[in-house]
Short mmCIF file of C-alpha atoms in Angstrom, two decimals:
data_model
loop_
_atom_site.label_atom_id
_atom_site.label_comp_id
_atom_site.label_asym_id
_atom_site.label_seq_id
_atom_site.Cartn_x
_atom_site.Cartn_y
_atom_site.Cartn_z
CA MET A 1 0.00 0.00 0.00
CA ALA A 2 1.22 3.48 -0.80
CA SER A 3 0.51 6.24 1.65
CA SER A 4 0.06 9.94 1.18
CA THR A 5 -0.16 12.93 3.43
CA VAL A 6 -3.59 14.41 3.92
CA THR A 7 -4.06 18.03 2.95
CA PRO A 8 -5.64 20.39 5.48
CA PRO A 9 -9.41 20.01 5.74
CA GLN A 10 -11.58 22.23 3.58
CA PRO A 11 -14.03 24.53 5.32
CA ASP A 12 -17.34 22.83 6.06
CA ARG A 13 -20.03 23.60 3.55
CA PRO A 14 -23.65 22.55 4.00
CA PRO A 15 -24.72 20.04 1.32
CA GLN A 16 -26.84 21.40 -1.50
CA PRO A 17 -29.85 19.24 -2.45
CA ASN A 18 -29.46 17.45 -5.77
CA LEU A 19 -32.68 18.60 -7.43
CA ALA A 20 -31.73 17.25 -10.86
CA PHE A 21 -31.41 13.73 -9.50
CA ARG A 22 -34.68 14.09 -7.61
CA ARG A 23 -36.46 15.07 -10.84
CA LEU A 24 -35.08 11.98 -12.58
CA ARG A 25 -36.59 9.77 -9.87
CA GLY A 26 -40.02 11.13 -10.79
CA GLN A 27 -42.99 9.46 -9.11
CA ARG A 28 -41.04 6.41 -7.98
CA SER A 29 -40.37 5.99 -4.27
CA PRO A 30 -36.72 5.94 -3.14
CA ALA A 31 -36.95 2.16 -2.65
CA GLU A 32 -38.46 1.66 -6.11
CA PHE A 33 -35.79 3.84 -7.69
CA ALA A 34 -33.08 1.94 -5.81
CA ALA A 35 -34.45 -1.32 -7.22
CA ALA A 36 -34.27 0.20 -10.72
CA VAL A 37 -30.62 1.14 -10.09
CA ARG A 38 -29.81 -2.44 -9.05
CA ARG A 39 -31.52 -3.81 -12.15
CA ALA A 40 -29.60 -1.41 -14.39
CA ALA A 41 -26.37 -2.48 -12.69
CA ARG A 42 -27.06 -6.13 -13.45
CA GLU A 43 -27.67 -5.23 -17.10
CA ILE A 44 -24.09 -3.98 -17.47
CA GLY A 45 -22.42 -6.47 -15.14
CA GLU A 46 -21.99 -4.11 -12.19
CA ARG A 47 -22.96 -4.92 -8.62
CA VAL A 48 -24.09 -2.09 -6.36
CA SER A 49 -25.97 -2.20 -3.07
CA CYS A 50 -28.24 0.76 -3.78
CA ASP A 51 -31.08 1.18 -1.31
CA ALA A 52 -33.53 3.91 -0.32
CA ARG A 53 -31.00 5.43 2.08
CA TYR A 54 -28.46 5.86 -0.69
CA VAL A 55 -31.06 7.58 -2.87
CA HIS A 56 -31.97 9.91 0.01
CA ARG A 57 -28.30 10.77 0.54
CA VAL A 58 -27.79 11.58 -3.14
CA GLU A 59 -30.88 13.78 -3.25
CA ALA A 60 -29.86 15.54 -0.03
CA GLY A 61 -26.50 16.38 -1.60
CA GLU A 62 -24.50 14.29 0.87
CA ILE A 63 -22.95 12.37 -2.02
CA ARG A 64 -21.46 15.06 -4.23
CA CYS A 65 -20.05 12.58 -6.74
CA PRO A 66 -20.76 8.83 -6.94
CA ASN A 67 -18.08 6.18 -7.03
CA TYR A 68 -17.09 4.72 -10.37
CA ALA A 69 -19.46 1.75 -10.23
CA TYR A 70 -22.46 3.98 -9.55
CA GLU A 71 -21.28 6.41 -12.23
CA ARG A 72 -21.35 3.67 -14.86
CA VAL A 73 -24.81 2.56 -13.73
CA PHE A 74 -26.28 6.08 -13.73
CA LEU A 75 -24.87 6.89 -17.16
CA HIS A 76 -26.34 3.59 -18.42
CA MET A 77 -29.74 4.49 -16.97
CA PHE A 78 -29.69 8.00 -18.43
CA PRO A 79 -27.79 7.77 -21.74
CA GLY A 80 -26.52 11.00 -23.21
CA ARG A 81 -26.24 12.70 -19.82
CA THR A 82 -23.09 13.53 -17.87
CA LEU A 83 -22.55 13.45 -14.13
CA THR A 84 -23.16 17.18 -13.97
CA ASP A 85 -26.43 16.70 -15.88
CA LEU A 86 -27.41 14.34 -13.05
CA GLY A 87 -26.69 17.03 -10.48
CA PHE A 88 -23.30 15.76 -9.30
CA ALA A 89 -20.13 17.79 -8.92
CA PRO A 90 -17.25 17.10 -11.32
CA ARG A 91 -15.00 14.38 -9.92
CA SER A 92 -11.98 16.66 -10.17
CA SER A 93 -13.59 19.12 -7.77
CA VAL A 94 -14.11 16.60 -4.97
CA ARG A 95 -11.26 14.14 -5.43
CA GLY A 96 -9.17 13.64 -2.33
CA ARG A 97 -11.38 15.54 0.13
CA ARG A 98 -12.14 14.07 3.50
CA ALA A 99 -15.63 13.71 4.88
CA ARG A 100 -14.77 14.21 8.49
CA ALA A 101 -16.60 16.41 10.93
CA ALA A 102 -14.63 19.24 12.45
CA GLY A 103 -14.88 17.67 15.89
CA ASP A 104 -13.39 14.33 14.80
CA ALA A 105 -9.69 13.74 15.32
CA PRO A 106 -8.11 13.84 11.84
CA PRO A 107 -5.88 10.95 10.81
CA SER A 108 -2.25 11.56 9.99
CA ARG A 109 -2.35 9.54 6.79
CA ILE A 110 -4.73 7.70 4.57
CA THR A 111 -3.88 4.77 2.39
CA SER A 112 -4.51 4.59 -1.31
CA PRO A 113 -4.73 1.35 -3.29
CA ALA A 114 -2.22 0.93 -6.06
CA GLY A 115 -3.64 1.72 -9.45
CA ALA A 116 -6.43 3.88 -8.09
CA GLY A 117 -5.40 6.93 -10.03
CA ASN A 118 -4.04 8.61 -6.87
CA GLU A 119 -7.58 9.10 -5.60
CA THR A 120 -7.59 9.20 -1.82
CA ARG A 121 -10.58 7.59 -0.21
CA GLY A 122 -11.94 7.33 3.32
CA ALA A 123 -14.89 5.77 5.05
CA GLY A 124 -18.02 7.81 4.72
CA GLU A 125 -16.79 10.14 1.94
CA PRO A 126 -19.69 12.19 0.58
CA TYR A 127 -18.57 11.77 -3.01
CA ASP A 128 -17.68 8.09 -3.12
CA THR A 129 -19.91 5.76 -1.12
CA GLN A 130 -18.41 2.30 -0.95
CA ASP A 131 -20.26 -0.73 -2.28
CA PRO A 132 -20.03 -4.15 -0.59
CA TYR A 133 -18.27 -5.61 -3.61
CA GLU A 134 -15.63 -2.90 -3.98
CA THR A 135 -12.21 -3.16 -2.34
CA HIS A 136 -11.60 -0.03 -0.35
CA ASP A 137 -9.19 1.28 2.25
CA ASN A 138 -9.86 3.34 5.31
CA TYR A 139 -8.17 5.69 7.72
CA GLU A 140 -5.51 4.05 9.84
CA GLU A 141 -7.12 5.35 13.03
CA SER A 142 -10.09 3.08 12.33
CA ASP A 143 -8.03 -0.14 12.15
CA VAL A 144 -9.57 -1.48 15.35
CA LEU A 145 -12.97 -1.23 13.71
CA ARG A 146 -12.08 -2.45 10.25
CA ARG A 147 -10.41 -5.84 10.49
CA ALA A 148 -13.33 -8.22 10.49
CA PHE A 149 -15.01 -10.37 7.90
CA MET A 150 -11.56 -11.74 7.06
CA THR A 151 -11.41 -13.43 3.70
CA GLY A 152 -11.05 -17.13 3.97
CA GLY A 153 -11.62 -20.24 1.99
CA GLY A 154 -14.35 -18.91 -0.23
CA ALA A 155 -16.87 -21.57 0.75
CA THR A 156 -19.62 -19.38 -0.62
CA VAL A 157 -19.87 -16.20 -2.64
CA ALA A 158 -21.46 -14.57 0.37
CA ALA A 159 -18.65 -15.44 2.74
CA ALA A 160 -16.03 -14.27 0.27
CA SER A 161 -17.89 -11.03 -0.25
CA LEU A 162 -17.47 -10.15 3.41
CA GLY A 163 -13.72 -9.93 3.04
CA PRO A 164 -13.13 -6.32 1.99
CA LEU A 165 -14.93 -4.66 4.88
CA GLY A 166 -12.40 -5.32 7.62
CA PHE A 167 -14.48 -4.43 10.66
CA ALA A 168 -13.50 -6.20 13.87
CA LEU A 169 -11.40 -6.58 16.95
CA ASP A 170 -8.63 -9.08 16.45
CA ALA A 171 -6.41 -10.23 19.28
CA ALA A 172 -3.82 -7.52 18.76
CA ALA A 173 -6.31 -4.71 18.30
CA ALA A 174 -8.21 -5.70 21.41
CA GLN A 175 -5.13 -4.87 23.49
CA CYS A 176 -4.80 -1.36 22.07
CA PRO A 177 -5.88 1.60 24.22
CA VAL A 178 -9.48 2.64 23.60
CA ARG A 179 -9.62 5.78 21.48
CA ARG A 180 -12.41 8.21 20.82
CA ALA A 181 -14.92 7.01 18.26
CA GLY A 182 -15.64 9.29 15.32
CA ALA A 183 -18.02 9.64 12.43
CA SER A 184 -15.96 7.30 10.24
CA ASP A 185 -16.50 4.54 12.83
CA ALA A 186 -20.24 5.13 12.79
CA GLY A 187 -20.18 5.05 8.99
CA ALA A 188 -18.30 1.75 8.91
CA LEU A 189 -20.77 0.29 11.39
CA GLU A 190 -23.74 1.37 9.28
CA GLU A 191 -22.07 -0.08 6.18
CA ALA A 192 -21.56 -3.42 7.97
CA VAL A 193 -25.28 -3.59 8.66
CA ARG A 194 -26.10 -2.85 5.02
CA ARG A 195 -23.68 -5.47 3.79
CA ILE A 196 -25.04 -8.21 6.02
CA ARG A 197 -28.59 -7.46 4.90
CA LEU A 198 -27.62 -7.40 1.24
CA LEU A 199 -25.76 -10.71 1.41
CA ASP A 200 -28.54 -12.35 3.44
CA ASP A 201 -31.07 -11.28 0.79
CA ARG A 202 -28.98 -12.94 -1.87
CA HIS A 203 -27.53 -15.97 -0.16
CA GLY A 204 -29.27 -16.74 3.14
CA ALA A 205 -27.82 -16.79 6.61
CA ASP A 206 -25.88 -20.03 7.03
CA GLY A 207 -22.67 -18.83 5.37
CA LEU A 208 -22.69 -15.50 7.19
CA TYR A 209 -23.51 -16.00 10.83
CA ARG A 210 -20.12 -16.97 12.24
CA ARG A 211 -18.36 -14.17 10.34
CA ALA A 212 -20.79 -11.59 11.65
CA ALA A 213 -19.86 -12.13 15.30
CA ALA A 214 -16.56 -10.21 15.03
CA PRO A 215 -18.00 -6.89 13.84
CA LEU A 216 -20.70 -7.14 16.50
CA ARG A 217 -18.05 -7.44 19.22
CA ALA A 218 -16.24 -4.47 17.73
CA ALA A 219 -19.43 -2.43 17.61
CA TYR A 220 -20.16 -2.88 21.29
CA ALA A 221 -16.54 -2.18 22.18
CA LEU A 222 -16.99 1.19 20.50
CA LEU A 223 -19.86 2.04 22.83
CA ASP A 224 -17.34 2.01 25.69
CA ALA A 225 -15.22 4.61 23.90
CA ALA A 226 -16.01 8.29 24.22
CA ALA A 227 -17.52 9.63 21.00
CA THR A 228 -16.35 12.90 19.55
CA ARG A 229 -19.88 14.34 19.76
CA GLN A 230 -23.39 13.39 20.78
CA ALA A 231 -24.62 12.94 17.21
CA THR A 232 -21.87 10.39 16.64
CA ALA A 233 -22.71 8.60 19.88
CA ASP A 234 -26.35 8.34 18.81
CA ARG A 235 -25.31 6.86 15.47
CA LEU A 236 -23.05 4.35 17.21
CA TYR A 237 -25.82 3.17 19.55
CA SER A 238 -28.29 2.90 16.70
CA GLY A 239 -25.75 1.14 14.48
CA ALA A 240 -24.72 -1.31 17.19
CA GLY A 241 -28.35 -2.14 17.91
CA GLU A 242 -29.17 -2.63 14.23
CA LEU A 243 -26.08 -4.81 13.82
CA ALA A 244 -27.17 -6.93 16.81
CA ILE A 245 -30.56 -7.40 15.14
CA SER A 246 -28.94 -8.31 11.81
CA VAL A 247 -26.66 -10.86 13.48
CA GLY A 248 -29.63 -12.11 15.48
CA TRP A 249 -31.54 -12.62 12.24
CA LEU A 250 -28.64 -14.63 10.79
CA ALA A 251 -28.81 -16.84 13.89
CA HIS A 252 -32.61 -17.01 13.63
CA ASP A 253 -32.59 -18.02 9.96
CA SER A 254 -29.84 -20.57 10.69
CA GLY A 255 -31.98 -22.26 13.34
CA ARG A 256 -29.90 -20.99 16.27
CA PHE A 257 -32.87 -19.68 18.22
CA ASP A 258 -31.13 -19.24 21.58
CA ASP A 259 -28.39 -17.17 19.97
CA ALA A 260 -30.98 -15.11 18.12
CA ARG A 261 -32.94 -14.44 21.30
CA SER A 262 -29.77 -13.20 23.01
CA HIS A 263 -28.88 -10.85 20.14
CA TYR A 264 -32.41 -9.43 19.96
CA ALA A 265 -32.40 -8.86 23.72
CA GLU A 266 -29.07 -7.07 23.39
CA ALA A 267 -30.52 -4.82 20.69
CA LEU A 268 -33.57 -4.07 22.83
CA ALA A 269 -31.38 -3.13 25.79
CA THR A 270 -29.34 -0.84 23.53
CA ALA A 271 -32.53 0.80 22.27
CA ARG A 272 -33.79 1.40 25.80
CA MET A 273 -30.46 2.89 26.92
CA ALA A 274 -30.37 5.23 23.92
CA GLY A 275 -34.06 6.11 24.03
CA ASP A 276 -34.32 5.00 20.39
CA ALA A 277 -37.97 4.14 19.65
CA ALA A 278 -37.24 3.03 16.08
CA LEU A 279 -34.60 0.56 17.22
CA GLU A 280 -36.90 -0.66 20.00
CA ALA A 281 -39.70 -1.32 17.49
CA HIS A 282 -37.29 -3.23 15.25
CA ALA A 283 -36.00 -5.36 18.13
CA PHE A 284 -39.53 -6.23 19.27
CA CYS A 285 -40.53 -6.95 15.67
CA ASN A 286 -37.81 -9.57 15.29
CA THR A 287 -38.45 -10.93 18.77
CA ALA A 288 -42.08 -11.54 17.79
CA PHE A 289 -41.03 -13.36 14.64
CA LEU A 290 -38.58 -15.51 16.58
CA ALA A 291 -41.15 -16.35 19.27
CA ARG A 292 -43.58 -17.52 16.60
CA ASP A 293 -40.95 -19.75 14.97
CA ALA A 294 -39.83 -21.09 18.34
CA GLY A 295 -43.36 -22.21 19.24
CA ARG A 296 -44.16 -19.39 21.69
CA PRO A 297 -47.13 -17.77 19.95
CA ARG A 298 -48.42 -15.85 22.98
CA GLU A 299 -45.02 -14.21 23.40
CA ALA A 300 -45.12 -13.41 19.67
CA VAL A 301 -48.42 -11.55 20.12
CA ARG A 302 -47.17 -9.59 23.12
CA ALA A 303 -43.85 -8.68 21.46
CA ALA A 304 -45.65 -7.53 18.30
CA GLN A 305 -48.02 -5.39 20.36
CA ALA A 306 -45.05 -3.88 22.21
CA ALA A 307 -43.43 -3.12 18.87
CA GLN A 308 -46.58 -1.34 17.72
CA ARG A 309 -46.61 0.82 20.85
CA ALA A 310 -43.01 1.83 20.24
CA ALA A 311 -43.55 2.45 16.52
CA ARG A 312 -46.82 4.39 16.66
CA PRO A 313 -45.18 7.85 17.07
CA LEU A 314 -42.73 7.21 14.21
CA GLY A 315 -45.20 7.94 11.41
CA SER A 316 -44.59 4.87 9.21
CA PRO A 317 -47.79 3.04 8.15
CA ARG A 318 -45.70 0.37 6.40
CA LEU A 319 -43.85 -0.38 9.63
CA MET A 320 -47.15 -0.64 11.50
CA SER A 321 -48.41 -2.94 8.75
CA LEU A 322 -45.47 -5.30 9.20
CA LEU A 323 -45.93 -5.30 12.96
CA ALA A 324 -49.62 -6.15 12.54
CA LEU A 325 -48.52 -9.13 10.43
CA ARG A 326 -46.19 -10.21 13.23
CA GLU A 327 -49.15 -10.08 15.58
CA ALA A 328 -51.28 -12.04 13.11
CA GLY A 329 -48.63 -14.77 13.05
CA GLY A 330 -48.86 -15.07 16.83
CA TRP A 331 -52.66 -15.31 16.78
CA ALA A 332 -52.44 -17.98 14.07
CA GLY A 333 -50.05 -19.96 16.26
CA LEU A 334 -52.65 -19.78 19.04
CA ALA A 335 -55.29 -21.06 16.56
CA ASP A 336 -57.21 -17.82 17.10
CA ARG A 337 -58.66 -17.28 13.64
CA VAL A 338 -60.62 -14.17 14.61
CA GLY A 339 -57.60 -12.46 16.17
CA CYS A 340 -55.51 -13.40 13.14
CA GLU A 341 -58.05 -12.07 10.63
CA GLN A 342 -58.38 -8.79 12.52
CA ALA A 343 -54.61 -8.29 12.56
CA LEU A 344 -54.39 -9.19 8.86
CA ALA A 345 -57.07 -6.64 8.04
CA ARG A 346 -55.10 -3.94 9.89
CA ALA A 347 -51.93 -4.97 8.08
CA HIS A 348 -53.56 -4.60 4.67
CA ALA A 349 -55.22 -1.29 5.51
CA LEU A 350 -51.95 0.17 6.80
CA TYR A 351 -50.02 -1.14 3.81
CA GLU A 352 -52.42 0.58 1.43
CA ARG A 353 -51.53 3.96 2.92
CA GLY A 354 -48.30 3.70 0.97
CA ARG A 355 -44.70 4.60 1.68
CA ALA A 356 -43.57 7.44 3.91
CA GLU A 357 -40.33 9.27 4.52
CA ALA A 358 -40.35 7.78 8.02
CA ASP A 359 -40.11 4.19 6.73
CA PRO A 360 -36.99 2.61 8.28
CA GLU A 361 -34.14 1.66 5.97
CA TRP A 362 -34.19 -1.95 7.18
CA MET A 363 -37.71 -2.37 5.80
CA SER A 364 -36.54 -2.35 2.17
CA PHE A 365 -37.51 -6.05 2.01
CA TYR A 366 -41.13 -5.31 2.91
CA GLY A 367 -43.25 -5.06 -0.18
CA GLU A 368 -46.31 -6.79 -1.51
CA ALA A 369 -44.42 -10.07 -1.89
CA GLU A 370 -43.48 -10.16 1.80
CA LEU A 371 -47.01 -9.22 2.83
CA GLU A 372 -48.35 -12.13 0.76
CA GLY A 373 -45.70 -14.49 2.13
CA LEU A 374 -46.39 -13.67 5.76
CA GLU A 375 -50.13 -14.01 5.20
CA ALA A 376 -49.51 -17.41 3.62
CA GLN A 377 -47.72 -18.49 6.80
CA CYS A 378 -50.71 -17.39 8.87
CA TRP A 379 -53.19 -19.45 6.85
CA SER A 380 -50.80 -22.38 6.90
CA ALA A 381 -50.61 -22.24 10.70
CA LEU A 382 -54.43 -22.22 10.76
CA GLY A 383 -54.54 -25.28 8.48
CA ASP A 384 -56.18 -23.52 5.53
CA TRP A 385 -53.84 -25.05 2.94
CA PRO A 386 -55.55 -23.88 -0.29
CA ARG A 387 -55.66 -20.28 0.91
CA ALA A 388 -52.07 -20.49 2.14
CA ALA A 389 -50.94 -21.86 -1.24
CA ARG A 390 -52.62 -19.02 -3.13
CA HIS A 391 -50.80 -16.38 -1.10
CA ALA A 392 -47.46 -18.25 -1.22
CA ARG A 393 -47.67 -18.58 -5.00
CA ARG A 394 -48.40 -14.88 -5.35
CA ALA A 395 -45.51 -14.01 -3.02
CA ALA A 396 -43.04 -15.99 -5.14
CA GLU A 397 -44.34 -14.40 -8.35
CA LEU A 398 -44.11 -10.86 -6.98
CA GLN A 399 -40.66 -11.08 -5.40
CA ASP A 400 -37.83 -9.03 -6.91
CA PRO A 401 -35.14 -11.47 -8.21
CA HIS A 402 -32.62 -9.57 -6.05
CA PHE A 403 -34.10 -11.32 -2.99
CA ALA A 404 -33.11 -14.87 -3.92
CA ARG A 405 -33.48 -16.12 -0.37
CA ASN A 406 -37.07 -14.90 -0.15
CA ILE A 407 -37.97 -16.51 -3.47
CA ALA A 408 -36.68 -19.80 -2.09
CA LEU A 409 -38.59 -19.25 1.15
CA TYR A 410 -41.92 -18.43 -0.52
CA THR A 411 -41.57 -21.32 -2.95
CA ALA A 412 -40.79 -23.70 -0.08
CA GLU A 413 -43.90 -22.43 1.69
CA LEU A 414 -45.88 -23.06 -1.50
CA ALA A 415 -44.51 -26.60 -1.83
CA ASP A 416 -45.45 -27.43 1.76
CA ASP A 417 -48.95 -25.97 1.47
CA LEU A 418 -49.59 -27.87 -1.75
CA ALA A 419 -48.32 -31.12 -0.23
CA ARG A 420 -50.49 -30.79 2.85
CA GLY A 421 -53.43 -29.68 0.70
CA GLY A 422 -53.40 -32.94 -1.27
CA ARG A 423 -51.64 -31.76 -4.45
CA PRO A 424 -48.44 -33.83 -4.40
CA ASP A 425 -47.46 -33.41 -8.05
CA GLU A 426 -47.61 -29.59 -7.85
CA ALA A 427 -45.81 -29.70 -4.51
CA ALA A 428 -42.97 -31.75 -6.02
CA ASP A 429 -42.65 -29.29 -8.90
CA ALA A 430 -42.39 -26.35 -6.47
CA GLY A 431 -39.91 -28.32 -4.37
CA MET A 432 -37.73 -28.83 -7.42
CA ARG A 433 -37.62 -25.08 -7.97
CA VAL A 434 -36.42 -24.61 -4.39
CA LEU A 435 -33.70 -27.23 -4.90
CA ASP A 436 -32.55 -25.28 -7.95
CA LEU A 437 -31.96 -22.27 -5.67
CA LEU A 438 -30.07 -24.07 -2.92
CA GLY A 439 -26.76 -23.67 -4.71
CA GLU A 440 -27.14 -19.91 -4.29
CA VAL A 441 -29.14 -19.74 -1.05
CA GLN A 442 -28.00 -21.20 2.26
CA SER A 443 -30.84 -21.06 4.75
CA SER A 444 -31.59 -23.65 7.40
CA ARG A 445 -35.14 -22.30 7.53
CA VAL A 446 -35.70 -23.17 3.86
CA GLN A 447 -34.03 -26.57 4.23
CA THR A 448 -36.15 -27.40 7.27
CA MET A 449 -39.34 -26.48 5.42
CA LEU A 450 -38.31 -28.58 2.43
CA ALA A 451 -37.52 -31.55 4.67
CA GLY A 452 -41.02 -31.31 6.15
CA THR A 453 -42.51 -31.27 2.64
CA ALA A 454 -40.50 -34.36 1.71
CA ARG A 455 -41.90 -36.23 4.71
CA VAL A 456 -45.46 -35.30 3.75
CA LEU A 457 -44.84 -36.47 0.17
CA LEU A 458 -43.36 -39.87 1.11
CA PRO A 459 -46.73 -41.68 0.90
CA HIS A 460 -47.20 -40.18 -2.58
CA ARG A 461 -43.84 -41.23 -3.99
CA ARG A 462 -45.54 -42.85 -7.00
CA ALA A 463 -47.27 -39.63 -8.05
CA SER A 464 -45.95 -37.78 -11.07
CA GLY A 465 -42.66 -36.04 -10.26
CA VAL A 466 -42.70 -36.88 -6.56
CA SER A 467 -40.16 -39.71 -6.78
CA ALA A 468 -37.69 -37.51 -8.66
CA PHE A 469 -38.08 -34.74 -6.08
CA LEU A 470 -37.58 -37.13 -3.15
CA GLU A 471 -34.47 -38.65 -4.71
CA ARG A 472 -32.95 -35.27 -5.48
CA HIS A 473 -33.84 -33.90 -2.05
CA ALA A 474 -32.20 -36.89 -0.35
CA SER A 475 -28.97 -36.18 -2.21
CA VAL A 476 -28.70 -32.54 -1.08
CA PRO A 477 -26.09 -32.04 1.66
CA ARG A 478 -27.45 -30.47 4.82
CA THR A 479 -25.84 -27.37 6.30
CA ALA A 480 -24.18 -27.79 9.68
#
C-alpha cells in the first residue's frame, strides 16, 4: 500500500440538495428507484448495493459525486447525460477531500490502493460511497474497527464477499488503548449492517452467521469509547443495535434460536439505553417473529403489540403494517382465527396507505411479496392449505429477483402448502424449484421447510414427479 499525506481540511459547507437527481426519480419511491438502479447495474455487469437510504443521501447532496461503479450505472440508466447533468459535482472538484466532521480527530495519513489513479478515499466520503463488492481502504485510526469479515476459503460467494470490509477486533487490536470514536466509525458500522442485509437477501444466513460475530463485538466495544460528539454517539448506539438485530436474524434463519434471542435482547437493551424508539420497534418486531418460529405464539403476540406501541409515534404506516402481520402470526399460532383475521385486516389497511419518509431503511424487504408471504404463513398455521398456497404462490411471483433467499422461502412455503393440501405433483414441482436455488441460497429455515414437505410427500412417492423430487432432495447435503 502506498501512503500519502492528507491536505488540510476544507471549510465545512452545508450540502446542497441534488434537485436534478430528484427530478429523474419522478414518481417512484426511493426504494423503487433503488431497485431500478440495481436492475440497471445487473444489465451492465456491475454490482451495487443501492437502497432507499443511498437515494436519500444523493438527493440531499451528501454524495457530491458517486463512485465509479455507480457512475457507470447512472450513465447507463440515463444515456446522453453527464454526471453534472445528473446534479453531481465534477469528480476533479471533490477528489481527495475528507468527509470528516470538524470535531473528529483527523488521521495523519490515509492509504490509497495501487492503481487507483491517486484518488484518496476514506470511510463515509460524501462523493464516493463504498459498495459491498468494492475493495476499499480506510483511515488508519479506524483499524480497530475495520479488520473483520476476514477473507477465507471462499466456501460461498457470500462469505467471500465479506472480506473487503475489515471491521473487527482481532487479538492484537483488542489490546490497544481505547480511542475516541468518530463519524468514520459510525459510517463503517452502518455499512456493515447494510452489507449483512444485502448478502442475506442474496444468499441466506448459514454462510454469514459466524463471520458476523466479530463486527458485532467491535461495535459494542466502541460504545465504551467516548464519542467525539453526541450525534456520533447516537449513530453508534443505533448502528450497534441494528447490527445486533442483523446478526440475530442470521442466527434465527440458521436455526440458532437461543443465539438469536440473546442478540435481539441485546438490541432491545441498547434501544432502551439510547431512548431509540425506532430501534426498539425493530427489536420487538424480530423478537415476535422468533417467538412464533420457536413455538411461543403468545409471546409473539405480546412482542408484536409492544413493537406497535413503540412504533406508533414514528409515522410509518408500512412499519405498523409489518408489525400487525407479526401479531397475526402469533394469533395464528394460538389457533385464534378471529384475532388473526383482525390483525391481517389492519396490516392490509396500513399497507395501502403507501410509503412514507419515516419508513426505516431496514424495511426495504417489505413489499407486496413479503405481505403475501407472511399471510400465507398465517393461513398455513391455521390449516387452511388452499388459501395459504394461493398467497405463497403470489408471493413468489411478486418477489424481486434480487431477494433470492425470499424466493426460495416463498416457494418452499408453497410446496409445503400444496403437499399438505393434497396436491403432491404440484408440490414436487415447487420443491424442485427450491432445490434449484439451494446452490445460491444457504438457509436452514428453507431446508427445514423442504424436509417437512419431503416427509409429507413420502406416501405419494408414485405420483408424477414426486419420486424424482424425493431422490434429489435426499442427495442434497445439509448445512451444519
